[in-house]
Amino acid sequence: MLKSCTGGRTRFELAATTLDEGLARLVAEHPTLGVHLYDESGALRRHVLIYYNDENIAWLDRLDLPVQPGDRLTVLQAVSGG
Amino acid sequence: MTTVRLLVGTTKGLFVYSSDEQRRVWRCEGPQLAEWEIYSALGDPKGEGVLAGASHAAYGPSVRKSDDGGATWTQIADGPRYPTETGFKFNRVWQLIPGHSSEPDTVFAGVEEAGLFVSRDRGATWSELDGLTSHPTRPGWFPGAGGMCLHTILIDPQDPRRMWVGISAAGVFRSEDGGETWTPRNVGLARVPTGQPYPDVGYCVHKMVLDPQDSNTLYMQEHGGVLRSTDGADSWEPIEDGLPSGRFSHNPDYSGPFGFPMAMSHNGDLFIAPLESSEQRTMAEGKLLIHRMERGADAWAPIGDASPEDPRYVGVLRDALAVDGLEQYGAYFGTTSGELYCSLDRGVTWDRLPGQLSRILAVKPWVVGANGAA
């Protein structure tokens, strides 16, 4: 339901050297997507998950990790409730 | 040619009903924005433009715009948003209304957490009128059960700078300067026992309307009753004869009829949909019974039962009852179980429109091609 923020695409490439640069580019290139991922304080919305490859970025100690070609960022809606 | 549309916001998208001026046969299109809950919508009476307040429990709110009657949509990039340093959260768009007739490019948005935004370019860009979020009583504002929402915006047809807003559960505020500054106007209302130290706020207004022919007369469905003001909201007094009691078991200060929506036609017919009680928020006695009071009267009448054969233990939400602006006006309401009804005889008989929708959050008539209609 967020693909209207990304020109209808659900998969696309980003150029970045670090994870935090990749996250910044994701919302800089798709500003309306940023509204739905982050709240006014800049925090990730409570029921939004972003995975860096197989890692939930919420559990990473730091985001200035170097990234490699082929690494993936995946946006998911957290499953909660019934 | 006149086209009459209903913008029907639900928890699962926006539906657009269309008919001609007769309003006998309706076509339903949708859902548009299907994954989003639509608390507010506004159609441009001069064309095909539509604005919608779309939100989602996980992904938050946004304002969306269509230039083709709702067929396709874009998200407003520069939409309402509180600055980070304010600490306020923008959770939903509860109300989208056009500015004064002298300001055709202006649109106002009432949002949760309670605040007022304005667009001067038909919804393309937005800025906050921060007299409410910076109000000296703001630390004493508490949310109602639906969230701390600014759900009603009224503009004086005679004076674009004179406005009123309704906020749950802060109360009524009036502005004399186009929304820059605001004064609480809650004398006569039953105060919610929050314990906060600001006596001017803490009033649970559910919906409020302005008499289109008398800018000093307003009506309100409040948590504890139905009230009228004849002095521009300086004071309020109950006007409840003919209405069922709300049976408030938890607080003897609340004994008036309970409900949410309220709508008024151009000729002064006022409509409400009384619920059983605050605790049981379904239609009183299971009847889908709309009450009407005519301008100048002092009592309500149970004017039309939309489903006389079957009990209907459903509700009608605060923005799900409306009238259109045609001379022989149509009245409409949608239920929490997704049925939509239309009356063309001032609320006496009601026809169900096609479709079984999700929970109906908003019903907004949109008339294109008629002089002065809305």
Short mmCIF file of C-alpha atoms in Angstrom, two decimals:
data_model
loop_
_atom_site.label_atom_id
_atom_site.label_comp_id
_atom_site.label_asym_id
_atom_site.label_seq_id
_atom_site.Cartn_x
_atom_site.Cartn_y
_atom_site.Cartn_z
CA MET A 1 0.00 0.00 0.00
CA LEU A 2 3.01 2.28 0.02
CA LYS A 3 3.93 1.82 -3.62
CA SER A 4 2.09 5.03 -4.50
CA CYS A 5 4.99 6.73 -2.73
CA THR A 6 7.58 5.06 -4.96
CA GLY A 7 6.13 5.52 -8.40
CA GLY A 8 4.34 2.20 -8.25
CA ARG A 9 7.53 0.21 -7.68
CA THR A 10 7.92 -2.31 -4.90
CA ARG A 11 11.57 -3.10 -5.69
CA PHE A 12 14.17 -0.58 -6.72
CA GLU A 13 17.85 0.20 -6.31
CA LEU A 14 19.54 2.70 -4.02
CA ALA A 15 23.15 3.85 -4.18
CA ALA A 16 24.82 4.20 -0.79
CA THR A 17 28.04 3.31 0.98
CA THR A 18 26.57 2.90 4.46
CA LEU A 19 23.27 1.69 5.89
CA ASP A 20 22.28 5.05 7.35
CA GLU A 21 23.09 6.72 4.04
CA GLY A 22 20.85 4.19 2.31
CA LEU A 23 18.00 4.91 4.73
CA ALA A 24 18.44 8.64 4.23
CA ARG A 25 18.40 8.24 0.47
CA LEU A 26 15.29 6.08 0.62
CA VAL A 27 13.24 8.89 2.13
CA ALA A 28 15.06 11.70 0.31
CA GLU A 29 14.24 10.15 -3.05
CA HIS A 30 10.70 9.26 -1.94
CA PRO A 31 9.64 11.96 0.54
CA THR A 32 6.02 10.86 0.78
CA LEU A 33 7.28 7.43 1.83
CA GLY A 34 9.17 9.05 4.67
CA VAL A 35 5.92 10.43 6.08
CA HIS A 36 4.60 6.90 6.48
CA LEU A 37 7.79 5.35 7.85
CA TYR A 38 8.84 7.99 10.38
CA ASP A 39 6.87 10.21 12.76
CA GLU A 40 7.44 13.90 13.55
CA SER A 41 10.22 13.08 15.99
CA GLY A 42 12.15 11.21 13.33
CA ALA A 43 11.46 7.88 15.01
CA LEU A 44 10.41 4.87 13.00
CA ARG A 45 6.65 4.44 13.40
CA ARG A 46 5.84 1.85 16.03
CA HIS A 47 4.34 -0.68 13.64
CA VAL A 48 6.81 -0.23 10.81
CA LEU A 49 9.80 -2.54 10.48
CA ILE A 50 12.81 -1.99 8.26
CA TYR A 51 15.08 -4.95 7.69
CA TYR A 52 18.66 -4.68 6.50
CA ASN A 53 19.07 -8.03 4.80
CA ASP A 54 17.87 -10.36 7.61
CA GLU A 55 18.37 -7.90 10.48
CA ASN A 56 15.70 -5.66 11.95
CA ILE A 57 17.47 -2.29 12.06
CA ALA A 58 15.76 -1.53 15.37
CA TRP A 59 18.09 -4.06 16.99
CA LEU A 60 21.31 -2.91 15.40
CA ASP A 61 23.73 -1.08 17.67
CA ARG A 62 24.73 1.31 14.93
CA LEU A 63 23.57 2.26 11.45
CA ASP A 64 26.82 3.55 9.97
CA LEU A 65 27.60 0.08 8.68
CA PRO A 66 29.25 -0.27 5.30
CA VAL A 67 26.95 -1.84 2.75
CA GLN A 68 27.74 -4.06 -0.20
CA PRO A 69 26.26 -4.33 -3.67
CA GLY A 70 23.20 -6.58 -3.46
CA ASP A 71 22.34 -5.78 0.16
CA ARG A 72 18.63 -5.30 0.73
CA LEU A 73 16.39 -2.95 2.66
CA THR A 74 12.90 -4.31 3.24
CA VAL A 75 9.97 -2.31 4.65
CA LEU A 76 7.39 -4.37 6.50
CA GLN A 77 4.29 -3.66 8.54
CA ALA A 78 4.65 -5.21 11.98
CA VAL A 79 2.08 -7.88 12.73
CA SER A 80 0.35 -7.12 15.98
CA GLY A 81 -3.06 -7.64 17.42
CA GLY A 82 -5.48 -10.35 16.35
CA MET B 1 -26.31 19.44 -15.74
CA THR B 2 -26.13 18.88 -12.02
CA THR B 3 -24.27 15.86 -10.67
CA VAL B 4 -24.78 14.84 -7.08
CA ARG B 5 -22.10 12.76 -5.45
CA LEU B 6 -21.57 11.36 -2.01
CA LEU B 7 -18.03 10.90 -0.79
CA VAL B 8 -18.29 8.05 1.68
CA GLY B 9 -15.24 7.48 3.85
CA THR B 10 -14.89 4.09 5.50
CA THR B 11 -12.27 2.19 7.44
CA LYS B 12 -11.42 0.48 4.14
CA GLY B 13 -11.27 3.24 1.61
CA LEU B 14 -13.39 5.88 -0.08
CA PHE B 15 -16.52 5.17 -2.09
CA VAL B 16 -18.00 7.67 -4.53
CA TYR B 17 -21.75 7.52 -5.09
CA SER B 18 -23.12 9.43 -8.08
CA SER B 19 -26.58 10.44 -9.20
CA ASP B 20 -28.36 13.17 -11.10
CA GLU B 21 -30.37 15.94 -9.50
CA GLN B 22 -33.28 13.56 -8.91
CA ARG B 23 -31.10 11.38 -6.65
CA ARG B 24 -33.28 8.32 -7.25
CA VAL B 25 -30.68 6.08 -8.88
CA TRP B 26 -27.17 5.90 -7.51
CA ARG B 27 -24.01 4.37 -8.88
CA CYS B 28 -21.28 3.35 -6.46
CA GLU B 29 -17.62 3.38 -7.42
CA GLY B 30 -14.78 2.27 -5.23
CA PRO B 31 -13.11 1.57 -3.05
CA GLN B 32 -10.51 4.20 -3.80
CA LEU B 33 -7.49 4.37 -1.48
CA ALA B 34 -8.74 0.97 -0.41
CA GLU B 35 -6.17 0.18 2.25
CA TRP B 36 -6.64 3.49 4.05
CA GLU B 37 -9.21 4.71 6.54
CA ILE B 38 -10.88 7.86 5.24
CA TYR B 39 -12.03 10.16 8.02
CA SER B 40 -12.57 13.22 5.84
CA ALA B 41 -13.19 14.13 2.21
CA LEU B 42 -14.02 17.26 0.27
CA GLY B 43 -15.14 17.66 -3.32
CA ASP B 44 -14.62 20.81 -5.38
CA PRO B 45 -18.06 22.15 -6.41
CA LYS B 46 -16.55 23.55 -9.60
CA GLY B 47 -14.92 20.45 -10.95
CA GLU B 48 -13.50 17.02 -10.44
CA GLY B 49 -11.06 17.75 -7.62
CA VAL B 50 -11.29 15.76 -4.40
CA LEU B 51 -9.24 15.89 -1.22
CA ALA B 52 -9.24 13.02 1.26
CA GLY B 53 -7.74 12.57 4.69
CA ALA B 54 -6.28 9.06 4.59
CA SER B 55 -4.70 7.34 7.56
CA HIS B 56 -3.55 3.93 8.68
CA ALA B 57 -2.76 2.44 12.06
CA ALA B 58 0.78 1.55 11.03
CA TYR B 59 1.63 4.11 8.38
CA GLY B 60 0.04 7.26 9.77
CA PRO B 61 -1.88 10.02 8.00
CA SER B 62 -1.70 12.00 4.80
CA VAL B 63 -3.82 14.19 2.58
CA ARG B 64 -4.50 12.73 -0.87
CA LYS B 65 -5.72 14.58 -3.93
CA SER B 66 -7.60 13.47 -7.00
CA ASP B 67 -8.15 15.59 -10.10
CA ASP B 68 -10.49 13.14 -11.79
CA GLY B 69 -13.34 12.64 -9.37
CA GLY B 70 -11.57 10.01 -7.31
CA ALA B 71 -10.40 7.67 -10.04
CA THR B 72 -6.68 8.32 -9.41
CA TRP B 73 -4.87 9.85 -6.45
CA THR B 74 -1.63 11.49 -5.46
CA GLN B 75 -0.30 12.09 -1.99
CA ILE B 76 0.26 15.72 -1.03
CA ALA B 77 3.99 15.97 -0.38
CA ASP B 78 3.77 19.20 1.62
CA GLY B 79 0.81 18.13 3.73
CA PRO B 80 -0.10 18.94 7.32
CA ARG B 81 2.70 18.08 9.70
CA TYR B 82 3.69 19.38 13.11
CA PRO B 83 7.23 20.67 13.48
CA THR B 84 9.39 18.22 15.44
CA GLU B 85 10.10 20.70 18.21
CA THR B 86 6.40 21.05 19.10
CA GLY B 87 6.18 17.46 20.28
CA PHE B 88 2.70 17.11 18.76
CA LYS B 89 1.78 14.04 16.73
CA PHE B 90 -0.23 14.24 13.54
CA ASN B 91 -2.41 11.14 13.65
CA ARG B 92 -5.48 11.73 11.46
CA VAL B 93 -7.28 14.29 9.33
CA TRP B 94 -10.74 14.52 10.87
CA GLN B 95 -12.10 17.39 8.85
CA LEU B 96 -11.56 19.02 5.46
CA ILE B 97 -13.73 22.04 4.74
CA PRO B 98 -13.64 24.80 2.14
CA GLY B 99 -12.72 28.32 3.17
CA HIS B 100 -15.13 31.23 3.04
CA SER B 101 -16.77 31.82 -0.33
CA SER B 102 -14.57 34.89 -0.76
CA GLU B 103 -11.50 32.64 -0.50
CA PRO B 104 -12.11 29.91 -3.08
CA ASP B 105 -8.57 28.53 -2.97
CA THR B 106 -8.59 28.07 0.81
CA VAL B 107 -9.13 24.74 2.55
CA PHE B 108 -8.98 24.06 6.28
CA ALA B 109 -8.03 20.76 7.90
CA GLY B 110 -8.82 19.75 11.46
CA VAL B 111 -6.47 17.07 12.69
CA GLU B 112 -5.62 14.79 15.58
CA GLU B 113 -3.74 15.62 17.82
CA ALA B 114 -5.99 18.63 17.83
CA GLY B 115 -4.81 21.38 15.56
CA LEU B 116 -5.84 23.46 12.58
CA PHE B 117 -4.06 23.60 9.24
CA VAL B 118 -4.80 25.78 6.24
CA SER B 119 -4.04 25.53 2.55
CA ARG B 120 -4.28 28.63 0.36
CA ASP B 121 -3.75 26.69 -2.89
CA ARG B 122 -6.58 24.13 -2.89
CA GLY B 123 -4.68 21.58 -0.86
CA ALA B 124 -1.30 21.61 -2.58
CA THR B 125 0.61 23.03 0.41
CA TRP B 126 -0.36 23.37 4.07
CA SER B 127 0.69 25.33 7.11
CA GLU B 128 -0.48 25.27 10.71
CA LEU B 129 -2.50 28.03 12.34
CA ASP B 130 -0.85 27.44 15.69
CA GLY B 131 -3.14 29.44 17.95
CA LEU B 132 -4.62 26.19 19.22
CA THR B 133 -1.46 24.18 19.79
CA SER B 134 0.08 27.19 21.54
CA HIS B 135 -3.07 28.06 23.47
CA PRO B 136 -2.38 28.80 27.16
CA THR B 137 -4.88 26.13 28.23
CA ARG B 138 -3.30 23.47 26.02
CA PRO B 139 -1.60 21.61 28.89
CA GLY B 140 -5.11 20.94 30.20
CA TRP B 141 -6.47 19.36 27.04
CA PHE B 142 -7.31 15.67 27.22
CA PRO B 143 -8.51 13.36 24.44
CA GLY B 144 -11.97 11.89 24.13
CA ALA B 145 -12.41 8.20 23.43
CA GLY B 146 -11.81 8.78 19.73
CA GLY B 147 -8.56 10.64 20.26
CA MET B 148 -7.87 14.34 20.74
CA CYS B 149 -9.39 15.44 17.50
CA LEU B 150 -10.39 18.75 15.99
CA HIS B 151 -13.51 17.43 14.31
CA THR B 152 -15.56 20.54 13.52
CA ILE B 153 -14.64 23.75 11.71
CA LEU B 154 -17.29 26.41 11.06
CA ILE B 155 -16.89 29.70 9.21
CA ASP B 156 -19.28 32.63 9.47
CA PRO B 157 -20.77 33.17 5.98
CA GLN B 158 -20.96 36.90 6.80
CA ASP B 159 -17.37 37.24 8.03
CA PRO B 160 -14.48 35.05 6.88
CA ARG B 161 -12.45 35.97 9.95
CA ARG B 162 -15.04 34.63 12.40
CA MET B 163 -14.67 30.90 12.96
CA TRP B 164 -15.48 28.17 15.46
CA VAL B 165 -13.86 24.80 16.08
CA GLY B 166 -14.97 21.81 18.14
CA ILE B 167 -12.38 19.64 19.85
CA SER B 168 -12.87 16.46 21.85
CA ALA B 169 -12.53 16.81 24.74
CA ALA B 170 -11.31 20.38 25.02
CA GLY B 171 -14.47 22.13 23.86
CA VAL B 172 -15.52 24.98 21.58
CA PHE B 173 -13.21 27.79 20.57
CA ARG B 174 -14.02 30.92 18.56
CA SER B 175 -11.70 33.05 16.49
CA GLU B 176 -12.30 36.59 15.26
CA ASP B 177 -9.12 36.80 13.19
CA GLY B 178 -9.33 34.00 10.66
CA GLY B 179 -8.02 31.29 12.96
CA GLU B 180 -4.92 33.01 14.29
CA THR B 181 -6.12 33.27 17.91
CA TRP B 182 -8.85 31.44 19.78
CA THR B 183 -11.01 31.89 22.87
CA PRO B 184 -12.81 29.04 24.67
CA ARG B 185 -16.59 29.29 24.38
CA ASN B 186 -17.95 26.62 26.71
CA VAL B 187 -20.26 28.38 29.18
CA GLY B 188 -23.23 26.15 29.87
CA LEU B 189 -21.62 22.86 28.89
CA ALA B 190 -21.03 19.93 31.26
CA ARG B 191 -17.37 19.70 32.09
CA VAL B 192 -15.57 16.38 31.80
CA PRO B 193 -14.09 15.49 35.20
CA THR B 194 -10.44 15.33 34.16
CA GLY B 195 -9.00 17.07 37.18
CA GLN B 196 -7.04 19.52 35.06
CA PRO B 197 -6.80 23.06 36.40
CA TYR B 198 -8.11 25.03 33.40
CA PRO B 199 -11.84 25.67 33.95
CA ASP B 200 -12.32 27.08 30.44
CA VAL B 201 -11.57 23.74 28.78
CA GLY B 202 -12.44 20.08 29.27
CA TYR B 203 -15.77 19.87 27.45
CA CYS B 204 -16.66 16.98 25.19
CA VAL B 205 -18.32 18.50 22.15
CA HIS B 206 -19.17 15.77 19.64
CA LYS B 207 -20.41 17.82 16.70
CA MET B 208 -21.52 21.39 16.10
CA VAL B 209 -23.34 23.20 13.29
CA LEU B 210 -23.93 26.84 12.43
CA ASP B 211 -27.30 28.08 11.24
CA PRO B 212 -26.53 29.21 7.67
CA GLN B 213 -29.03 32.08 8.00
CA ASP B 214 -28.07 33.28 11.48
CA SER B 215 -24.40 33.45 12.35
CA ASN B 216 -25.09 33.77 16.05
CA THR B 217 -27.05 30.54 16.30
CA LEU B 218 -25.18 27.28 16.70
CA TYR B 219 -26.25 23.83 17.78
CA MET B 220 -24.23 21.11 19.39
CA GLN B 221 -24.40 17.41 20.15
CA GLU B 222 -22.27 17.13 23.25
CA HIS B 223 -21.35 14.13 25.38
CA GLY B 224 -23.94 15.12 27.92
CA GLY B 225 -26.73 16.50 25.79
CA VAL B 226 -27.90 18.65 22.89
CA LEU B 227 -27.47 22.40 23.18
CA ARG B 228 -28.08 25.66 21.38
CA SER B 229 -26.35 29.01 21.45
CA THR B 230 -27.96 32.20 20.20
CA ASP B 231 -25.02 34.47 20.98
CA GLY B 232 -22.29 33.07 18.76
CA ALA B 233 -21.29 30.40 21.32
CA ASP B 234 -20.80 32.82 24.19
CA SER B 235 -23.23 30.62 26.11
CA TRP B 236 -25.07 27.36 25.60
CA GLU B 237 -28.36 25.98 26.87
CA PRO B 238 -29.97 22.55 26.50
CA ILE B 239 -32.59 22.06 23.81
CA GLU B 240 -33.67 18.49 24.37
CA ASP B 241 -37.45 18.26 24.47
CA GLY B 242 -38.56 15.26 22.47
CA LEU B 243 -35.25 13.43 22.67
CA PRO B 244 -34.58 10.15 24.48
CA SER B 245 -32.54 10.32 27.65
CA GLY B 246 -28.94 9.25 27.31
CA ARG B 247 -29.15 7.30 30.58
CA PHE B 248 -25.73 8.07 31.91
CA SER B 249 -25.27 5.64 34.74
CA HIS B 250 -21.74 6.72 35.58
CA ASN B 251 -22.21 10.43 36.03
CA PRO B 252 -25.40 12.18 37.12
CA ASP B 253 -24.16 15.41 35.55
CA TYR B 254 -24.76 13.78 32.17
CA SER B 255 -28.44 13.09 31.70
CA GLY B 256 -29.10 14.46 28.25
CA PRO B 257 -29.46 12.58 24.99
CA PHE B 258 -26.25 10.97 23.77
CA GLY B 259 -25.03 10.81 20.22
CA PHE B 260 -22.50 12.14 17.77
CA PRO B 261 -23.60 13.51 14.40
CA MET B 262 -25.55 16.66 13.70
CA ALA B 263 -26.43 18.29 10.38
CA MET B 264 -28.46 21.30 9.30
CA SER B 265 -30.06 22.05 5.95
CA HIS B 266 -30.13 25.45 4.26
CA ASN B 267 -33.75 25.93 5.33
CA GLY B 268 -33.00 25.24 8.97
CA ASP B 269 -33.92 21.59 9.42
CA LEU B 270 -31.64 20.15 12.08
CA PHE B 271 -30.93 16.41 12.29
CA ILE B 272 -29.40 14.16 14.91
CA ALA B 273 -29.19 10.39 15.51
CA PRO B 274 -29.59 9.65 19.24
CA LEU B 275 -27.75 6.65 20.66
CA GLU B 276 -28.73 4.55 23.65
CA SER B 277 -26.05 5.82 26.00
CA SER B 278 -22.37 6.55 26.35
CA GLU B 279 -21.84 2.99 27.50
CA GLN B 280 -23.92 1.41 24.72
CA ARG B 281 -23.16 3.34 21.61
CA THR B 282 -25.89 1.96 19.40
CA MET B 283 -29.09 3.56 18.21
CA ALA B 284 -31.57 4.20 21.01
CA GLU B 285 -33.81 1.15 21.52
CA GLY B 286 -32.31 -0.45 18.42
CA LYS B 287 -34.21 1.88 16.09
CA LEU B 288 -32.52 3.57 13.17
CA LEU B 289 -34.50 6.66 14.07
CA ILE B 290 -33.45 10.11 12.95
CA HIS B 291 -34.72 13.10 14.92
CA ARG B 292 -35.45 16.49 13.39
CA MET B 293 -36.07 19.97 14.72
CA GLU B 294 -37.18 22.83 12.50
CA ARG B 295 -35.74 26.31 12.71
CA GLY B 296 -37.47 28.29 15.42
CA ALA B 297 -38.90 25.24 17.13
CA ASP B 298 -38.03 24.23 20.67
CA ALA B 299 -38.65 20.51 20.44
CA TRP B 300 -37.41 17.55 18.47
CA ALA B 301 -39.49 14.95 16.67
CA PRO B 302 -38.57 11.34 15.83
CA ILE B 303 -39.10 12.03 12.18
CA GLY B 304 -37.94 8.98 10.27
CA ASP B 305 -37.17 5.33 10.99
CA ALA B 306 -34.85 4.06 8.27
CA SER B 307 -35.40 0.43 9.15
CA PRO B 308 -38.79 0.04 10.83
CA GLU B 309 -38.95 -3.72 10.31
CA ASP B 310 -35.60 -4.71 11.78
CA PRO B 311 -33.79 -3.73 14.96
CA ARG B 312 -30.51 -2.03 14.17
CA TYR B 313 -28.02 -2.02 16.99
CA VAL B 314 -25.54 0.11 15.09
CA GLY B 315 -24.22 3.62 15.43
CA VAL B 316 -23.88 6.74 13.29
CA LEU B 317 -20.54 8.47 13.68
CA ARG B 318 -20.05 12.21 14.01
CA ASP B 319 -19.34 12.91 10.34
CA ALA B 320 -21.63 10.26 8.90
CA LEU B 321 -24.81 12.38 8.77
CA ALA B 322 -25.09 15.16 6.20
CA VAL B 323 -27.38 17.16 3.94
CA ASP B 324 -26.65 18.40 0.45
CA GLY B 325 -27.09 22.01 -0.68
CA LEU B 326 -29.80 21.60 -3.31
CA GLU B 327 -33.03 23.53 -2.93
CA GLN B 328 -34.96 20.33 -2.29
CA TYR B 329 -32.18 18.96 -0.21
CA GLY B 330 -31.22 15.35 0.31
CA ALA B 331 -30.27 13.99 3.72
CA TYR B 332 -27.86 11.09 4.12
CA PHE B 333 -26.35 8.96 6.82
CA GLY B 334 -24.08 5.94 7.06
CA THR B 335 -23.84 3.42 9.86
CA THR B 336 -21.04 1.76 11.74
CA SER B 337 -22.03 -1.47 10.01
CA GLY B 338 -21.67 0.03 6.57
CA GLU B 339 -25.19 0.81 5.34
CA LEU B 340 -25.90 4.10 3.60
CA TYR B 341 -29.32 5.81 3.56
CA CYS B 342 -30.84 8.74 1.68
CA SER B 343 -33.97 10.81 2.33
CA LEU B 344 -35.52 13.25 -0.12
CA ASP B 345 -38.46 14.29 2.06
CA ARG B 346 -36.73 16.07 4.95
CA GLY B 347 -35.91 12.87 6.80
CA VAL B 348 -39.33 11.24 6.90
CA THR B 349 -38.62 8.25 4.66
CA TRP B 350 -35.22 6.75 3.95
CA ASP B 351 -34.01 4.58 1.10
CA ARG B 352 -30.99 2.38 1.47
CA LEU B 353 -28.38 3.01 -1.21
CA PRO B 354 -26.65 0.07 -2.87
CA GLY B 355 -23.68 -1.61 -1.28
CA GLN B 356 -22.59 -3.02 2.06
CA LEU B 357 -19.50 -1.10 3.10
CA SER B 358 -17.12 -1.21 6.01
CA ARG B 359 -17.65 1.04 9.03
CA ILE B 360 -18.72 4.41 7.63
CA LEU B 361 -16.64 7.27 9.01
CA ALA B 362 -17.79 10.17 6.85
CA VAL B 363 -20.58 11.04 4.41
CA LYS B 364 -19.88 14.22 2.43
CA PRO B 365 -22.27 15.41 -0.28
CA TRP B 366 -20.60 16.91 -3.31
CA VAL B 367 -22.79 18.73 -5.82
CA VAL B 368 -21.28 19.86 -9.09
CA GLY B 369 -23.04 22.20 -11.46
CA ALA B 370 -25.64 23.75 -9.17
CA ASN B 371 -25.54 27.36 -8.08
CA GLY B 372 -24.69 27.74 -4.43
CA ALA B 373 -24.85 24.05 -3.68
CA ALA B 374 -22.32 22.11 -1.66
#
